[in-house]
PDB file of C-alpha atoms in Angstrom:
ATOM      1  CA  MET A   1      39.718  64.057  65.758  1.00  0.00           C
ATOM      2  CA  LYS A   2      41.244  67.695  65.783  1.00  0.00           C
ATOM      3  CA  PRO A   3      41.342  69.559  62.576  1.00  0.00           C
ATOM      4  CA  PHE A   4      44.845  69.669  60.790  1.00  0.00           C
ATOM      5  CA  THR A   5      47.154  72.382  61.950  1.00  0.00           C
ATOM      6  CA  PHE A   6      50.690  72.820  60.841  1.00  0.00           C
ATOM      7  CA  ARG A   7      52.651  74.715  63.503  1.00  0.00           C
ATOM      8  CA  LEU A   8      55.310  76.001  60.962  1.00  0.00           C
ATOM      9  CA  ASP A   9      52.779  77.758  58.766  1.00  0.00           C
ATOM     10  CA  LYS A  10      53.982  81.299  59.832  1.00  0.00           C
ATOM     11  CA  ILE A  11      57.508  80.225  58.972  1.00  0.00           C
ATOM     12  CA  LEU A  12      56.353  78.750  55.613  1.00  0.00           C
ATOM     13  CA  ASP A  13      54.594  82.166  54.987  1.00  0.00           C
ATOM     14  CA  TYR A  14      57.812  83.957  55.718  1.00  0.00           C
ATOM     15  CA  ARG A  15      59.751  81.847  53.446  1.00  0.00           C
ATOM     16  CA  LYS A  16      57.338  82.498  50.757  1.00  0.00           C
ATOM     17  CA  TYR A  17      57.696  86.224  51.371  1.00  0.00           C
ATOM     18  CA  LEU A  18      61.563  85.803  51.224  1.00  0.00           C
ATOM     19  CA  THR A  19      61.269  84.094  48.029  1.00  0.00           C
ATOM     20  CA  LYS A  20      58.969  86.684  46.504  1.00  0.00           C
ATOM     21  CA  VAL A  21      61.476  89.412  47.535  1.00  0.00           C
ATOM     22  CA  ALA A  22      64.469  87.454  46.085  1.00  0.00           C
ATOM     23  CA  GLN A  23      62.381  87.059  42.770  1.00  0.00           C
ATOM     24  CA  ILE A  24      61.944  90.973  42.817  1.00  0.00           C
ATOM     25  CA  ASP A  25      65.634  91.322  43.432  1.00  0.00           C
ATOM     26  CA  LEU A  26      66.590  89.066  40.460  1.00  0.00           C
ATOM     27  CA  PHE A  27      64.098  90.840  38.212  1.00  0.00           C
ATOM     28  CA  ASN A  28      65.662  94.283  39.087  1.00  0.00           C
ATOM     29  CA  ALA A  29      69.048  92.978  38.560  1.00  0.00           C
ATOM     30  CA  LYS A  30      68.175  91.653  35.133  1.00  0.00           C
ATOM     31  CA  ILE A  31      66.519  94.739  34.236  1.00  0.00           C
ATOM     32  CA  LYS A  32      69.802  96.884  35.096  1.00  0.00           C
ATOM     33  CA  CYS A  33      71.801  94.312  33.037  1.00  0.00           C
ATOM     34  CA  ILE A  34      69.408  94.805  30.036  1.00  0.00           C
ATOM     35  CA  LYS A  35      69.660  98.735  30.445  1.00  0.00           C
ATOM     36  CA  ARG A  36      73.480  98.374  30.694  1.00  0.00           C
ATOM     37  CA  GLU A  37      73.530  96.373  27.361  1.00  0.00           C
ATOM     38  CA  LYS A  38      71.324  98.897  25.771  1.00  0.00           C
ATOM     39  CA  LYS A  39      73.630 101.715  26.881  1.00  0.00           C
ATOM     40  CA  ILE A  40      76.676  99.796  25.545  1.00  0.00           C
ATOM     41  CA  LYS A  41      74.882  99.295  22.150  1.00  0.00           C
ATOM     42  CA  ARG A  42      74.180 103.038  21.876  1.00  0.00           C
ATOM     43  CA  LEU A  43      77.552 104.020  22.691  1.00  0.00           C
ATOM     44  CA  SER A  44      79.229 101.561  20.098  1.00  0.00           C
ATOM     45  CA  GLU A  45      76.840 102.857  17.393  1.00  0.00           C
ATOM     46  CA  LYS A  46      77.743 106.342  18.316  1.00  0.00           C
ATOM     47  CA  ARG A  47      81.363 105.636  18.133  1.00  0.00           C
ATOM     48  CA  LYS A  48      80.800 104.066  14.707  1.00  0.00           C
ATOM     49  CA  GLU A  49      78.902 107.137  13.651  1.00  0.00           C
ATOM     50  CA  ILE A  50      81.530 109.659  14.817  1.00  0.00           C
ATOM     51  CA  ALA A  51      84.402 107.576  13.380  1.00  0.00           C
ATOM     52  CA  LYS A  52      82.439 107.470  10.153  1.00  0.00           C
ATOM     53  CA  SER A  53      82.035 111.191  10.040  1.00  0.00           C
ATOM     54  CA  CYS A  54      85.768 111.765  11.223  1.00  0.00           C
ATOM     55  CA  ILE A  55      86.833 109.642   8.215  1.00  0.00           C
ATOM     56  CA  ASP A  56      84.430 111.219   5.746  1.00  0.00           C
ATOM     57  CA  GLU A  57      85.606 114.659   6.759  1.00  0.00           C
ATOM     58  CA  GLY A  58      89.326 113.450   6.714  1.00  0.00           C
ATOM     59  CA  VAL A  59      88.775 112.454   3.029  1.00  0.00           C
ATOM     60  CA  LYS A  60      87.428 115.946   2.313  1.00  0.00           C
ATOM     61  CA  GLY A  61      90.112 117.537   4.127  1.00  0.00           C
ATOM     62  CA  ILE A  62      89.852 118.479   7.990  1.00  0.00           C
ATOM     63  CA  ASP A  63      91.783 121.063  10.028  1.00  0.00           C
ATOM     64  CA  VAL A  64      94.142 119.724  12.950  1.00  0.00           C
ATOM     65  CA  PRO A  65      92.019 121.417  15.740  1.00  0.00           C
ATOM     66  CA  ARG A  66      88.845 119.714  14.582  1.00  0.00           C
ATOM     67  CA  TYR A  67      90.595 116.425  14.049  1.00  0.00           C
ATOM     68  CA  LYS A  68      91.956 116.612  17.671  1.00  0.00           C
ATOM     69  CA  ILE A  69      88.327 117.255  18.814  1.00  0.00           C
ATOM     70  CA  TYR A  70      87.135 114.165  16.985  1.00  0.00           C
ATOM     71  CA  LEU A  71      90.004 112.149  18.485  1.00  0.00           C
ATOM     72  CA  ALA A  72      89.259 113.429  22.071  1.00  0.00           C
ATOM     73  CA  TYR A  73      85.484 112.695  21.706  1.00  0.00           C
ATOM     74  CA  LEU A  74      86.259 109.144  20.362  1.00  0.00           C
ATOM     75  CA  SER A  75      88.647 108.441  23.219  1.00  0.00           C
ATOM     76  CA  LYS A  76      86.015 109.697  25.724  1.00  0.00           C
ATOM     77  CA  ILE A  77      83.346 107.241  24.018  1.00  0.00           C
ATOM     78  CA  GLU A  78      85.990 104.482  24.141  1.00  0.00           C
ATOM     79  CA  HIS A  79      86.603 105.071  27.698  1.00  0.00           C
ATOM     80  CA  ASP A  80      82.825 105.196  28.531  1.00  0.00           C
ATOM     81  CA  LEU A  81      82.458 101.886  26.555  1.00  0.00           C
ATOM     82  CA  GLU A  82      85.194 100.219  28.776  1.00  0.00           C
ATOM     83  CA  SER A  83      83.624 101.464  32.067  1.00  0.00           C
ATOM     84  CA  ALA A  84      80.216 100.281  30.762  1.00  0.00           C
ATOM     85  CA  HIS A  85      81.532  96.744  29.908  1.00  0.00           C
ATOM     86  CA  ALA A  86      83.047  96.715  33.361  1.00  0.00           C
ATOM     87  CA  LEU A  87      79.699  97.494  35.068  1.00  0.00           C
ATOM     88  CA  LEU A  88      77.921  95.068  32.853  1.00  0.00           C
ATOM     89  CA  LYS A  89      80.221  92.363  33.958  1.00  0.00           C
ATOM     90  CA  GLN A  90      79.504  93.360  37.677  1.00  0.00           C
ATOM     91  CA  GLU A  91      75.877  93.313  36.869  1.00  0.00           C
ATOM     92  CA  LYS A  92      75.928  89.925  35.262  1.00  0.00           C
ATOM     93  CA  GLU A  93      77.754  88.593  38.448  1.00  0.00           C
ATOM     94  CA  ASN A  94      75.104  90.133  40.380  1.00  0.00           C
ATOM     95  CA  VAL A  95      72.298  88.420  38.487  1.00  0.00           C
ATOM     96  CA  ILE A  96      74.112  85.220  39.050  1.00  0.00           C
ATOM     97  CA  THR A  97      74.308  85.837  42.789  1.00  0.00           C
ATOM     98  CA  LYS A  98      70.569  86.814  43.000  1.00  0.00           C
ATOM     99  CA  LYS A  99      69.656  83.674  40.907  1.00  0.00           C
ATOM    100  CA  THR A 100      71.660  81.677  43.512  1.00  0.00           C
ATOM    101  CA  ILE A 101      70.009  83.358  46.358  1.00  0.00           C
ATOM    102  CA  LEU A 102      66.527  82.758  44.870  1.00  0.00           C
ATOM    103  CA  THR A 103      67.232  79.132  44.343  1.00  0.00           C
ATOM    104  CA  ASN A 104      68.402  78.745  47.907  1.00  0.00           C
ATOM    105  CA  LYS A 105      65.166  80.474  49.221  1.00  0.00           C
ATOM    106  CA  SER A 106      63.031  78.326  46.944  1.00  0.00           C
ATOM    107  CA  ILE A 107      64.535  75.257  48.171  1.00  0.00           C
ATOM    108  CA  LYS A 108      63.926  76.234  51.758  1.00  0.00           C
ATOM    109  CA  LYS A 109      60.337  77.086  51.004  1.00  0.00           C
ATOM    110  CA  LYS A 110      59.782  73.968  49.037  1.00  0.00           C
ATOM    111  CA  SER A 111      61.210  71.690  51.712  1.00  0.00           C
ATOM    112  CA  LEU A 112      58.645  73.308  54.226  1.00  0.00           C
ATOM    113  CA  GLU A 113      55.934  72.802  51.854  1.00  0.00           C
ATOM    114  CA  THR A 114      57.010  69.249  51.381  1.00  0.00           C
ATOM    115  CA  LEU A 115      57.022  68.676  55.094  1.00  0.00           C
ATOM    116  CA  LYS A 116      53.597  70.138  55.457  1.00  0.00           C
ATOM    117  CA  GLU A 117      52.283  67.981  52.692  1.00  0.00           C
ATOM    118  CA  LEU A 118      53.766  64.810  54.439  1.00  0.00           C
ATOM    119  CA  LYS A 119      52.181  65.964  57.781  1.00  0.00           C
ATOM    120  CA  HIS A 120      48.894  66.419  56.136  1.00  0.00           C
ATOM    121  CA  ASP A 121      49.058  63.111  54.447  1.00  0.00           C
ATOM    122  CA  ARG A 122      49.808  61.484  57.829  1.00  0.00           C
ATOM    123  CA  TYR A 123      47.061  63.315  59.375  1.00  0.00           C
ATOM    124  CA  ILE A 124      44.627  61.960  56.701  1.00  0.00           C
ATOM    125  CA  GLU A 125      45.866  58.549  57.190  1.00  0.00           C
ATOM    126  CA  LEU A 126      45.402  58.609  60.894  1.00  0.00           C
ATOM    127  CA  SER A 127      42.066  60.137  60.407  1.00  0.00           C
ATOM    128  CA  GLU A 128      41.020  57.403  58.160  1.00  0.00           C
ATOM    129  CA  ARG A 129      42.365  54.762  60.569  1.00  0.00           C
ATOM    130  CA  GLU A 130      40.339  56.300  63.435  1.00  0.00           C
ATOM    131  CA  HIS A 131      37.250  56.400  61.206  1.00  0.00           C
ATOM    132  CA  GLN A 132      37.718  52.731  60.270  1.00  0.00           C
ATOM    133  CA  LYS A 133      38.296  51.861  63.781  1.00  0.00           C
ATOM    134  CA  VAL A 134      35.078  53.511  64.910  1.00  0.00           C
ATOM    135  CA  LEU A 135      33.137  51.813  62.191  1.00  0.00           C
ATOM    136  CA  ASP A 136      34.771  48.361  63.077  1.00  0.00           C
ATOM    137  CA  GLU A 137      33.723  49.037  66.907  1.00  0.00           C
ATOM    138  CA  ILE A 138      30.126  49.956  65.644  1.00  0.00           C
ATOM    139  CA  VAL A 139      29.863  46.789  63.543  1.00  0.00           C
ATOM    140  CA  ILE A 140      31.228  44.661  66.491  1.00  0.00           C
ATOM    141  CA  THR A 141      28.997  46.151  69.144  1.00  0.00           C
ATOM    142  CA  GLY A 142      26.107  45.923  66.719  1.00  0.00           C
ATOM    143  CA  ARG A 143      26.632  42.093  66.304  1.00  0.00           C
ATOM    144  CA  GLY A 144      27.116  41.663  70.071  1.00  0.00           C
ATOM    145  CA  ARG A 145      23.613  43.247  70.776  1.00  0.00           C
ATOM    146  CA  ARG A 146      21.922  40.913  68.186  1.00  0.00           C
ATOM    147  CA  SER A 147      23.326  37.927  69.574  1.00  0.00           C
TER     148      SER A 147
END
C-alpha cells in the first residue's frame, strides 16, 4: 500500500503560519496596551504631585503668574490623560479584534489538523484491513496446498 500523504499539507502549513502571525500581532497589541496603561499611571502620578505642590505653595503664598503656570500645566496633563484614555480604549478594542482573528485562524488550522488525523486514521484502518486480507489469503492458500 502507498505511504500516507495528505494533499492539503501545504495549506495546513500556511494556516499554521497565519496562526503564528496572528499570535504575534495579538502579543504586540497587548504590549502596546500595557505601555499605554503605564503611561496613564505615570501621568496621573505626575498630576497628583503637581497638584500637591501647587496646594503646598498656595498655603505658603503664591504669586498669580506662578499659579497660572501651575494651572496651565495641570490642564495640559489633564488633556494628555484624556487622550491617553481614548487611545487605551482603542488599543483594548484592537486587542479584542486581534484575539478574535487569532481564534478564527486557530479554528481553521485545527479543522485541517482534524481532517488530517481522520484521513490518517482511515488510512491506517484500510492498511490493517489489507494486511489482514493478505494474511487470510496466505492462510487459505496454505491450507489448499496441504489438502
